[in-house]
JSON list of C-alpha atoms in Angstrom, two decimals:
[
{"chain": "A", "resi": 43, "resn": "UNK", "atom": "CA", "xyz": [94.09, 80.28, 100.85]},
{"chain": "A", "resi": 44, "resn": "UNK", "atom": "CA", "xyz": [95.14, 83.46, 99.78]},
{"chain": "A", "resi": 45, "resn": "UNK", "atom": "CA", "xyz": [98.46, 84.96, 101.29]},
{"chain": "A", "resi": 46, "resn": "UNK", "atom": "CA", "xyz": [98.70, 88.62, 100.59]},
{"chain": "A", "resi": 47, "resn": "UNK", "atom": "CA", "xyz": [101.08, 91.58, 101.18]},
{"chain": "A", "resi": 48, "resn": "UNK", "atom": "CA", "xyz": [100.42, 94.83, 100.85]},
{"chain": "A", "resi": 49, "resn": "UNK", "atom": "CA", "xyz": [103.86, 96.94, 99.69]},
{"chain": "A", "resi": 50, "resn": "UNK", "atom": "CA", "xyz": [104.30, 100.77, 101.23]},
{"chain": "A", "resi": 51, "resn": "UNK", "atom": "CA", "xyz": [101.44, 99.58, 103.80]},
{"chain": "A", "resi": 52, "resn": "UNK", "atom": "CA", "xyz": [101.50, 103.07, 105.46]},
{"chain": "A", "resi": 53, "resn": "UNK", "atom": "CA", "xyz": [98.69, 103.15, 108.21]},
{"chain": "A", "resi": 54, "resn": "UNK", "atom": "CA", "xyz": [97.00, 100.03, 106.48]},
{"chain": "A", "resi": 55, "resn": "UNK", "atom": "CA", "xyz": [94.33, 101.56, 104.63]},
{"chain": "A", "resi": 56, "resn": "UNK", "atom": "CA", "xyz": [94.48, 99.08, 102.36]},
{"chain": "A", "resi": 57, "resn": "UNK", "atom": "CA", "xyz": [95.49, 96.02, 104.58]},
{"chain": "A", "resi": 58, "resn": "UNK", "atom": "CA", "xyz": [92.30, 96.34, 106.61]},
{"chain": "A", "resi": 59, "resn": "UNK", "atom": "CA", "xyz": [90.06, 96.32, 103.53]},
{"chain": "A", "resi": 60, "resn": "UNK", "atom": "CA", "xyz": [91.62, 92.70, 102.46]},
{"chain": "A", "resi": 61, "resn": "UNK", "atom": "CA", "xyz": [92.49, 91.07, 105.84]},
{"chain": "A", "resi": 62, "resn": "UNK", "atom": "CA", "xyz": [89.77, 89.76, 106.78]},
{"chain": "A", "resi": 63, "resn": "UNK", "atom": "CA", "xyz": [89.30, 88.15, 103.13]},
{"chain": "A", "resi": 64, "resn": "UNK", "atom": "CA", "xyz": [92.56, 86.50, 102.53]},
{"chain": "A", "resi": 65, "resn": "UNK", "atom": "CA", "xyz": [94.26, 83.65, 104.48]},
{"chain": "A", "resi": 66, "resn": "UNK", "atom": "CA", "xyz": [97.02, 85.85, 105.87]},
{"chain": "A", "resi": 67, "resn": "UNK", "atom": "CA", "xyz": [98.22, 89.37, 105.60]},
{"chain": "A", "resi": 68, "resn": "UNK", "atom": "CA", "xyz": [101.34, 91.36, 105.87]},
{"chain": "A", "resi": 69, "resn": "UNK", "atom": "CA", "xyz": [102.04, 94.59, 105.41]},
{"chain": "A", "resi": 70, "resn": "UNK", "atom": "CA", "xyz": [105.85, 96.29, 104.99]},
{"chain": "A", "resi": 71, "resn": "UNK", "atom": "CA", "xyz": [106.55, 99.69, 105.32]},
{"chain": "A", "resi": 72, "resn": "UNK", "atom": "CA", "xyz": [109.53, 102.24, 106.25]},
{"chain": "A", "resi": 73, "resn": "UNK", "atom": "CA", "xyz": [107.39, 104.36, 108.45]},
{"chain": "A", "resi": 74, "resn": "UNK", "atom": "CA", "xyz": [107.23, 103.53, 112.09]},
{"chain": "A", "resi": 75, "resn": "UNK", "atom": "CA", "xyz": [104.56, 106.06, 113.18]},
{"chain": "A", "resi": 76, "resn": "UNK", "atom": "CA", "xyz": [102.79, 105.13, 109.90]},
{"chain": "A", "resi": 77, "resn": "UNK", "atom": "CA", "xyz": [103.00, 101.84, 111.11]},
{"chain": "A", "resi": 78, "resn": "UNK", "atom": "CA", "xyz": [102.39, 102.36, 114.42]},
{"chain": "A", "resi": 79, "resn": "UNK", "atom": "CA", "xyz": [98.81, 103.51, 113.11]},
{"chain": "A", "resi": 80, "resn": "UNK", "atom": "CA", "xyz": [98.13, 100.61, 111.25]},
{"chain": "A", "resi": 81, "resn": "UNK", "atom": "CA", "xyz": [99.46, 98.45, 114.56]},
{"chain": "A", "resi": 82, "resn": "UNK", "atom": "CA", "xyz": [96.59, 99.70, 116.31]},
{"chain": "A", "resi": 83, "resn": "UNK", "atom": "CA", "xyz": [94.51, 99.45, 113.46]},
{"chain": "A", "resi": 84, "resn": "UNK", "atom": "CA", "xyz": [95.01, 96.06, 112.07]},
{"chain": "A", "resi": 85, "resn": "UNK", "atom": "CA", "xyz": [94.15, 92.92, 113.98]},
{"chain": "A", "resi": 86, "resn": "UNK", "atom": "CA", "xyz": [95.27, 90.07, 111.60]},
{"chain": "A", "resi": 87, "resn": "UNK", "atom": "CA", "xyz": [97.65, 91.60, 110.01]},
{"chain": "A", "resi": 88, "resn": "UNK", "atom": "CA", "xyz": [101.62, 90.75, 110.38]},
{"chain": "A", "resi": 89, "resn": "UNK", "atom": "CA", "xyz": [103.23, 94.83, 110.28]},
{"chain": "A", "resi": 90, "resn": "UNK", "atom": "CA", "xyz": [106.91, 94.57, 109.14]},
{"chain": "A", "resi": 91, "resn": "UNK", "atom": "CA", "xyz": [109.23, 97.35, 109.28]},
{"chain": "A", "resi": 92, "resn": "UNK", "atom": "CA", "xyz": [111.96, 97.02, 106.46]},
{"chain": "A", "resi": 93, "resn": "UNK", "atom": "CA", "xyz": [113.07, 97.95, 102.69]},
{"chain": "A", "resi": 94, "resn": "UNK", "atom": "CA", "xyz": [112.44, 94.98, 100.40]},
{"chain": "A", "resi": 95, "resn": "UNK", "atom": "CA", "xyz": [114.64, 96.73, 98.30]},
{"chain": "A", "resi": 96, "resn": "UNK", "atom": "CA", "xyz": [117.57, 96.73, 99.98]},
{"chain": "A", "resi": 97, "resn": "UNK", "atom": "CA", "xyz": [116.36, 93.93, 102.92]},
{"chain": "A", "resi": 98, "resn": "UNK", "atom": "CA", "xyz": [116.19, 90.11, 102.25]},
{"chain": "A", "resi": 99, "resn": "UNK", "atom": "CA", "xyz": [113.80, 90.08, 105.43]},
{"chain": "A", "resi": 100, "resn": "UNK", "atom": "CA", "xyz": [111.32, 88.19, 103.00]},
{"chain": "A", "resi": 101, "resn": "UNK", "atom": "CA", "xyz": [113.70, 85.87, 101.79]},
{"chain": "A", "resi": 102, "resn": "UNK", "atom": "CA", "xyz": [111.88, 83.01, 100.60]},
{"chain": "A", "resi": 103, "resn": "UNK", "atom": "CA", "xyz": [108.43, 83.99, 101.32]},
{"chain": "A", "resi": 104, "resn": "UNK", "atom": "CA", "xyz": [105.75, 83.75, 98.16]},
{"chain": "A", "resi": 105, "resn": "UNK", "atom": "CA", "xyz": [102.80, 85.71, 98.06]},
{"chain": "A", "resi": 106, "resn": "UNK", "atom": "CA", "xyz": [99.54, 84.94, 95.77]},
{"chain": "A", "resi": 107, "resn": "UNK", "atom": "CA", "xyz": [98.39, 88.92, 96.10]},
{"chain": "A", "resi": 108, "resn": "UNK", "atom": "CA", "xyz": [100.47, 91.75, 96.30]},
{"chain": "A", "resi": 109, "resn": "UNK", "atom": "CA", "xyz": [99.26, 95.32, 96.51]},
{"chain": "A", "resi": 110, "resn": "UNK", "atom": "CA", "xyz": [100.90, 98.52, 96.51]},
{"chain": "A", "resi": 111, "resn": "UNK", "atom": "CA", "xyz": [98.73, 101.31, 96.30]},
{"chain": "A", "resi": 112, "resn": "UNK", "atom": "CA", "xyz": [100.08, 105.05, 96.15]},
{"chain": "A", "resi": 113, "resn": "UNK", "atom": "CA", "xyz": [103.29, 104.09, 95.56]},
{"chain": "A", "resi": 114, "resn": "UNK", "atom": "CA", "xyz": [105.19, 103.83, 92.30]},
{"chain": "A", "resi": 115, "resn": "UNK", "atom": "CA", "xyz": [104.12, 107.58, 91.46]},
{"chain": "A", "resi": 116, "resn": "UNK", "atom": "CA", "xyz": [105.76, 109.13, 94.05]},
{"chain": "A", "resi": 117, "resn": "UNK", "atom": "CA", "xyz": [108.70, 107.02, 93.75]},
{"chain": "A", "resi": 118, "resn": "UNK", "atom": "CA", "xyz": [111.66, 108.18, 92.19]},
{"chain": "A", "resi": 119, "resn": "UNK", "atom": "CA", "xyz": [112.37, 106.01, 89.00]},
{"chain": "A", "resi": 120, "resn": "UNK", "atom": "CA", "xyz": [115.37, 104.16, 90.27]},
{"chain": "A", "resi": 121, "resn": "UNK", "atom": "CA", "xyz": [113.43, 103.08, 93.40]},
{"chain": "A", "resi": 122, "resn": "UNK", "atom": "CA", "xyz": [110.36, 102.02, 90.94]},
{"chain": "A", "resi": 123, "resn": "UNK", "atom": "CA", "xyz": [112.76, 99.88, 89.38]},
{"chain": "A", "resi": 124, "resn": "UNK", "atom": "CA", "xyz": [113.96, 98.55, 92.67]},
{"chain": "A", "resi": 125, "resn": "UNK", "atom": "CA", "xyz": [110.75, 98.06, 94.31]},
{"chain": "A", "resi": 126, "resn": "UNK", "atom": "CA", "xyz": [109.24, 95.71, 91.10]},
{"chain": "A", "resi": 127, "resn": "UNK", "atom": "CA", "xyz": [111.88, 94.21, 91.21]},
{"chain": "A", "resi": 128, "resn": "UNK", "atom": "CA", "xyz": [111.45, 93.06, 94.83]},
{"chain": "A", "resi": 129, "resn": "UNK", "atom": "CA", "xyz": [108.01, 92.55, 94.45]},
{"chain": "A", "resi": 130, "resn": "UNK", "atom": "CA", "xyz": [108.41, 90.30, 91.31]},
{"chain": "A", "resi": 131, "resn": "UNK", "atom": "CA", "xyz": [110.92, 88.14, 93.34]},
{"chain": "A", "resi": 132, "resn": "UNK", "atom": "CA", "xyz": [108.20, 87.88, 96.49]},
{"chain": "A", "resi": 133, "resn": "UNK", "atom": "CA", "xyz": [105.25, 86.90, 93.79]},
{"chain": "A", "resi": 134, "resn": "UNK", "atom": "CA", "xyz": [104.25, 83.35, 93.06]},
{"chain": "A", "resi": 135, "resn": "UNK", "atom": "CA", "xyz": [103.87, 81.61, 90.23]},
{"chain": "A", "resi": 136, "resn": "UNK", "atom": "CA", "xyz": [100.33, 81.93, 89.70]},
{"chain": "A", "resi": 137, "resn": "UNK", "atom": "CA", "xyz": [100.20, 85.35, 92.16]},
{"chain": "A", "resi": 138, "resn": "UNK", "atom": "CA", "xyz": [99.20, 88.48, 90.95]},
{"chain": "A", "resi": 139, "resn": "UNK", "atom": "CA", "xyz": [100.29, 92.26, 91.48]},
{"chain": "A", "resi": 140, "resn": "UNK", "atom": "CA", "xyz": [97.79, 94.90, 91.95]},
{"chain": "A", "resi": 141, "resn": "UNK", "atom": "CA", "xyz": [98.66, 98.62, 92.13]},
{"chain": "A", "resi": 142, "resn": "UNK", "atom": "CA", "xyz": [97.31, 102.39, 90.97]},
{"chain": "A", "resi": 143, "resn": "UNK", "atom": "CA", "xyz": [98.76, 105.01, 89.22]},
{"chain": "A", "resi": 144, "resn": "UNK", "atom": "CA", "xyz": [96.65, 108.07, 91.49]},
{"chain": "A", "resi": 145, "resn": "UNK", "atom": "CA", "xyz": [98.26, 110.70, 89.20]},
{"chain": "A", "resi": 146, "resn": "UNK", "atom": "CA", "xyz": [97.94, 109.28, 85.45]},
{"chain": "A", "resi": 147, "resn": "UNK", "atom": "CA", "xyz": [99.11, 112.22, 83.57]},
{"chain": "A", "resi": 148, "resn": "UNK", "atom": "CA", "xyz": [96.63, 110.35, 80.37]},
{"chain": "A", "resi": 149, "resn": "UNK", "atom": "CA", "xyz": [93.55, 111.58, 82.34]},
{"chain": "A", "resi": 150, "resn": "UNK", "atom": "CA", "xyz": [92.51, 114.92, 80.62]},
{"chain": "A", "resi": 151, "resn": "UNK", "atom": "CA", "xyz": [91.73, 116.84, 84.45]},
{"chain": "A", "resi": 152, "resn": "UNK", "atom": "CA", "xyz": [95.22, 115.14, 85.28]},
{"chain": "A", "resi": 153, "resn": "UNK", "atom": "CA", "xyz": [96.46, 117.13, 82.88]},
{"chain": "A", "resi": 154, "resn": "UNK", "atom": "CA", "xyz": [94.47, 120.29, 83.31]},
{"chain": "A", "resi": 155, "resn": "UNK", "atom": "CA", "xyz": [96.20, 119.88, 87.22]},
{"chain": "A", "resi": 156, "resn": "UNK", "atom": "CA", "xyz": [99.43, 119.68, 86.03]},
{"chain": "A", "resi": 157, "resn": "UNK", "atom": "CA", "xyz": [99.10, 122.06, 83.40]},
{"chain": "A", "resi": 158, "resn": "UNK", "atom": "CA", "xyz": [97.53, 124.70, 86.23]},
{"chain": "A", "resi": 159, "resn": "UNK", "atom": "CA", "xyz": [100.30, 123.71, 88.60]},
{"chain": "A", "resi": 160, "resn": "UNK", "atom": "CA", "xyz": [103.29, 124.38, 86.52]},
{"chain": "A", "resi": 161, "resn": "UNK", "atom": "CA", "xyz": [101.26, 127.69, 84.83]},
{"chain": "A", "resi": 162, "resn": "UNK", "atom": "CA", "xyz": [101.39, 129.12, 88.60]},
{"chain": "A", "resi": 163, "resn": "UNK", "atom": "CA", "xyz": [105.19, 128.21, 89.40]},
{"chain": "A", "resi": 164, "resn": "UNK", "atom": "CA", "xyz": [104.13, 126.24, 92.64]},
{"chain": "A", "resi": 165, "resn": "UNK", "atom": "CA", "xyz": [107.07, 125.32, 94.34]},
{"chain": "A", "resi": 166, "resn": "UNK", "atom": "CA", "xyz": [107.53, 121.37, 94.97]},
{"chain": "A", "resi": 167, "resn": "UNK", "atom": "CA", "xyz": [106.89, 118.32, 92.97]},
{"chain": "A", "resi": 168, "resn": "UNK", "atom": "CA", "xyz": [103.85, 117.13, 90.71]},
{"chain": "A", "resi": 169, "resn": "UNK", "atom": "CA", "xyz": [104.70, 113.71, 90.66]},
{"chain": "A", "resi": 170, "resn": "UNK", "atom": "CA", "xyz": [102.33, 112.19, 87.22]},
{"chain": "A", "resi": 171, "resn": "UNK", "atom": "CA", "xyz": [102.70, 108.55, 85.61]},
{"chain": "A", "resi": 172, "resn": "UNK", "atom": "CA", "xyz": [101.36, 107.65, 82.30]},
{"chain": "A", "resi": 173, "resn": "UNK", "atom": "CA", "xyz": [99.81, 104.20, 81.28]},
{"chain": "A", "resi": 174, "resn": "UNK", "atom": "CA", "xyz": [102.34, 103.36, 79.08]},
{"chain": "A", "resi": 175, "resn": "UNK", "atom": "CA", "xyz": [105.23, 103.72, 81.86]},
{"chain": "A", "resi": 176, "resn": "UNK", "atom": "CA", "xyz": [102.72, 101.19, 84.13]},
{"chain": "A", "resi": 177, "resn": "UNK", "atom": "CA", "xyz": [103.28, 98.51, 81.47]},
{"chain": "A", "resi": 178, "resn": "UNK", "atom": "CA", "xyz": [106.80, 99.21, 80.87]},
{"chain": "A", "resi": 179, "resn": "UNK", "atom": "CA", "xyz": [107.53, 98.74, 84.55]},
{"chain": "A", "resi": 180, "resn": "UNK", "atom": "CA", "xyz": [105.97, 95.22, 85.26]},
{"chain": "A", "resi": 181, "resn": "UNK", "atom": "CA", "xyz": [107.33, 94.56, 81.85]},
{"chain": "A", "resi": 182, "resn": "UNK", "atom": "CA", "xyz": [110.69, 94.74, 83.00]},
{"chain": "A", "resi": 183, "resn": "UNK", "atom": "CA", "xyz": [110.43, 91.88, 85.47]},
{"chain": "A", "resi": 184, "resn": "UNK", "atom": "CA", "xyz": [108.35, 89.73, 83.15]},
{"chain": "A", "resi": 185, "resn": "UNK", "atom": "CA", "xyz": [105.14, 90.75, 84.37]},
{"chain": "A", "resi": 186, "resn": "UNK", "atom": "CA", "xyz": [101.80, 92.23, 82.15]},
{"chain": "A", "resi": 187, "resn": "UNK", "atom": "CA", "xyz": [98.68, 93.98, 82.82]},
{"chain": "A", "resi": 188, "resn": "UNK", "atom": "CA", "xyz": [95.91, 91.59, 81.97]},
{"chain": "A", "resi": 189, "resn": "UNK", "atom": "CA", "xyz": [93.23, 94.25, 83.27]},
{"chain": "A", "resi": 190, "resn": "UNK", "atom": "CA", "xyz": [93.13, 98.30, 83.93]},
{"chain": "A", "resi": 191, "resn": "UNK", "atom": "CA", "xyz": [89.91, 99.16, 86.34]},
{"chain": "A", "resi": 192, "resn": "UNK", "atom": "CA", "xyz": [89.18, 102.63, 85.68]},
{"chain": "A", "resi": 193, "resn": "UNK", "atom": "CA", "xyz": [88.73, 104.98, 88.65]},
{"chain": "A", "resi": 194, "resn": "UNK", "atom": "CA", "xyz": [87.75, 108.84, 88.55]},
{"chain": "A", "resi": 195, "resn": "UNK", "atom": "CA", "xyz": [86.35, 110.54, 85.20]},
{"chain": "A", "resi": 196, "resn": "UNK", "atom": "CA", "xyz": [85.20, 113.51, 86.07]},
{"chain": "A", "resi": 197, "resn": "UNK", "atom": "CA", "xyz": [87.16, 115.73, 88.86]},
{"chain": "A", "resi": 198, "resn": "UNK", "atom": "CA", "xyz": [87.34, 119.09, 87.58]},
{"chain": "A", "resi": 199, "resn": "UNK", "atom": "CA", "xyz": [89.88, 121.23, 90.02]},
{"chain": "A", "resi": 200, "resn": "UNK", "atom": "CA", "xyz": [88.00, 124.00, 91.50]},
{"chain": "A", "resi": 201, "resn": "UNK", "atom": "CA", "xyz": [84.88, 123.15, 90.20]},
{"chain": "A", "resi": 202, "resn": "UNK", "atom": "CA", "xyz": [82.59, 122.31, 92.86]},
{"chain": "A", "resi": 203, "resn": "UNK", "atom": "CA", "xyz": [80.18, 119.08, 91.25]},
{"chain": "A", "resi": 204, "resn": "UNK", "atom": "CA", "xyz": [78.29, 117.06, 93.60]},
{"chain": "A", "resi": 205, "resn": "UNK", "atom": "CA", "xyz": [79.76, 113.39, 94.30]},
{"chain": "A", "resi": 206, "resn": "UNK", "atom": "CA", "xyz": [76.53, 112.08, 93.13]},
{"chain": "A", "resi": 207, "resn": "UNK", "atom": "CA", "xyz": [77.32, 113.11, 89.63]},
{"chain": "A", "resi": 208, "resn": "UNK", "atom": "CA", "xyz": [80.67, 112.30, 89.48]},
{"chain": "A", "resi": 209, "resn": "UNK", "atom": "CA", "xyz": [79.74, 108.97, 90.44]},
{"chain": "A", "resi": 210, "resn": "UNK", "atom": "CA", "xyz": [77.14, 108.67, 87.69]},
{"chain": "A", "resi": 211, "resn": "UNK", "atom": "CA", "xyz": [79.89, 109.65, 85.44]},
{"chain": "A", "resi": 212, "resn": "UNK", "atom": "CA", "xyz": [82.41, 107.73, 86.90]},
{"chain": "A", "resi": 213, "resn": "UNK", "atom": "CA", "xyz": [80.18, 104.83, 86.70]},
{"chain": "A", "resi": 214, "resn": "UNK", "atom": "CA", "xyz": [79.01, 105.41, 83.24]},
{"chain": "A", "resi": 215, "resn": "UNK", "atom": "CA", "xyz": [82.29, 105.77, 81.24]},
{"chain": "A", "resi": 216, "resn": "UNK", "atom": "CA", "xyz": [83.88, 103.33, 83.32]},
{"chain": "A", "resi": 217, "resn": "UNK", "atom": "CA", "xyz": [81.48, 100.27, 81.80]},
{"chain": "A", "resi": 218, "resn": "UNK", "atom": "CA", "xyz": [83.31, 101.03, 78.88]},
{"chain": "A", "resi": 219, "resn": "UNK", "atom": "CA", "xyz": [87.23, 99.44, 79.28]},
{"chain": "A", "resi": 220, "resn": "UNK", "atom": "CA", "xyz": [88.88, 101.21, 76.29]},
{"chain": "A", "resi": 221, "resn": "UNK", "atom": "CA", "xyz": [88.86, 104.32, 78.11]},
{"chain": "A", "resi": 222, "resn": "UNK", "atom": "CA", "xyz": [90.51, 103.19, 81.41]},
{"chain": "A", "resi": 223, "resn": "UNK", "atom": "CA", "xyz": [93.88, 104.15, 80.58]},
{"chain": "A", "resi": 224, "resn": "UNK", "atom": "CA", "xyz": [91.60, 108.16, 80.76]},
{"chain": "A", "resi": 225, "resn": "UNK", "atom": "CA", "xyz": [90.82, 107.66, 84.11]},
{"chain": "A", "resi": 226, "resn": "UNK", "atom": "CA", "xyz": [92.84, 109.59, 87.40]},
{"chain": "A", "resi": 227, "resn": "UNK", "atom": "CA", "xyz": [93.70, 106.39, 88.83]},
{"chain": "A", "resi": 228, "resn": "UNK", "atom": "CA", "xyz": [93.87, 103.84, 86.91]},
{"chain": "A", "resi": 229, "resn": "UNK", "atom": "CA", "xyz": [94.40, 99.99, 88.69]},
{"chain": "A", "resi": 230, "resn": "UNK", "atom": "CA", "xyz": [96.82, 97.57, 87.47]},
{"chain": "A", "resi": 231, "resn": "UNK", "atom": "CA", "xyz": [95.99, 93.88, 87.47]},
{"chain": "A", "resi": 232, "resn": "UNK", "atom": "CA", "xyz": [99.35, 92.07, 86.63]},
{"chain": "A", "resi": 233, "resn": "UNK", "atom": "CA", "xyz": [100.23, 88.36, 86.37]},
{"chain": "A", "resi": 234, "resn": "UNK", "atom": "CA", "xyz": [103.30, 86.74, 85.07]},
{"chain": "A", "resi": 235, "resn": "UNK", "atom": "CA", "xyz": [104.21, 86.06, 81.69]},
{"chain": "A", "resi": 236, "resn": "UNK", "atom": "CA", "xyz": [103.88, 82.43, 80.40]},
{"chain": "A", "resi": 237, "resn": "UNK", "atom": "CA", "xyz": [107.30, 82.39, 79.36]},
{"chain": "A", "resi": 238, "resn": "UNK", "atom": "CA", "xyz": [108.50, 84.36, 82.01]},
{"chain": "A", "resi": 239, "resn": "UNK", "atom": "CA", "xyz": [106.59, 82.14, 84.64]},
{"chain": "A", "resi": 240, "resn": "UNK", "atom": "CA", "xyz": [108.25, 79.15, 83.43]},
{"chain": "A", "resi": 241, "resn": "UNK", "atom": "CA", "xyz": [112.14, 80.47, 83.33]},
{"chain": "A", "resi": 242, "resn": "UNK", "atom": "CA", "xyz": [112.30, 82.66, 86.29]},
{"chain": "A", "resi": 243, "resn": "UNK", "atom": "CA", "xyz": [109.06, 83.41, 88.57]},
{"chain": "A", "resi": 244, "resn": "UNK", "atom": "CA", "xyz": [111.13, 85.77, 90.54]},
{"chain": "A", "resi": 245, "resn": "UNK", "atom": "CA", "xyz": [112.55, 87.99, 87.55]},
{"chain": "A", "resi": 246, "resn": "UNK", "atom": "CA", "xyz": [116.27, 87.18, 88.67]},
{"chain": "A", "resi": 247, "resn": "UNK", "atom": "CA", "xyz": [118.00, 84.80, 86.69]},
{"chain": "A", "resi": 248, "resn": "UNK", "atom": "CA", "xyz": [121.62, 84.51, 86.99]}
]
């Protein structure tokens, strides 16, 4: 009986993938009309409106599944660190954390993107995330990445290439797990630490 929340919810794209598979679902954002969407959307799935990070309206809930998809890239790095945190202290014992780096600088068209966008002096923010800075964050809260699922290979900008293809390709290279950390948007699959399982399942020892 799988309890699951999905982090930064928005309009509950994700949520209404998962809530008919899991025992119970609830999604938190900070966006009312984003959650008003999902509200009309959603039909077994609790919507809260709050900041875990600053909000103990959890308190001593535990879930087994945790998602937070489109998140931690866009976040500045002092709310990264304040959203694992919160998610680390609302993750059971034997729960895991999955979430996606969409803009992982390590992917070469990543790159090319960023490369293109800071060539042309666009105005506004690129936000990118390598692999290594995925670990390093669920490391901090005694978390690891026991699995990265590879997704997107092949995305050239401007370069118009049939889905079929890219799929092929997508497909092809991502059989093979040693190049994950090359793909656009990589998924995390995080579970606690042994050790850090044992001595503190919520990352906040005193």
């Amino acid at each position: 009986d799988v309890e699951l929340l999905d982090f930064a919810c928005g309009t509950g794209r994700i949520a209404s993938l998962l809530e008919q598979r899991v025992h119970s679902c609830t999604g938190v954002d900070v966006s009312p009309s984003m959650l008003a969407v999902a509200r009309e959307k959603l039909t077994k799935t609790e919507i809260v409106e709050a900041d875990i990070t600053s909000s103990d309206v959890m308190r001593d809930r535990k879930f087994d599944l945790i998602t937070a998809f489109r998140f931690f890239v866009n976040a500045e790095p002092a709310l990264r660190d304040a959203a694992i945190k919160a998610l680390a202290g609302l993750l059971s014992k034997d729960g895991c954390l999955v979430f996606n780096n969409h803009q992982n600088i390590d992917s070469p068209w990543m790159r090319l993107r960023h490369w293109r966008y800071r060539r042309k002096g666009s105005q506004g923010t690129f936000n990118i995330m390598t692999v290594k800075q995925m670990h390093d964050l669920v490391e901090s809260v005694g978390l690891e990445i026991v699995e990265i699922c590879p997704v997107g290979f092949f995305h050239p900008p401007r370069v118009p290439v049939s889905q079929g293809l890219c799929r092929v390709i997508d497909g092809g290279l991502g059989a093979f797990k040693c190049l994950a950390r090359l793909s656009e948007s990589p998924i995390a699959v995080c579970r606690w630490r042994q050790n850090a399982a044992a001595q503190d399942p919520g990352g906040q020892s005193g």
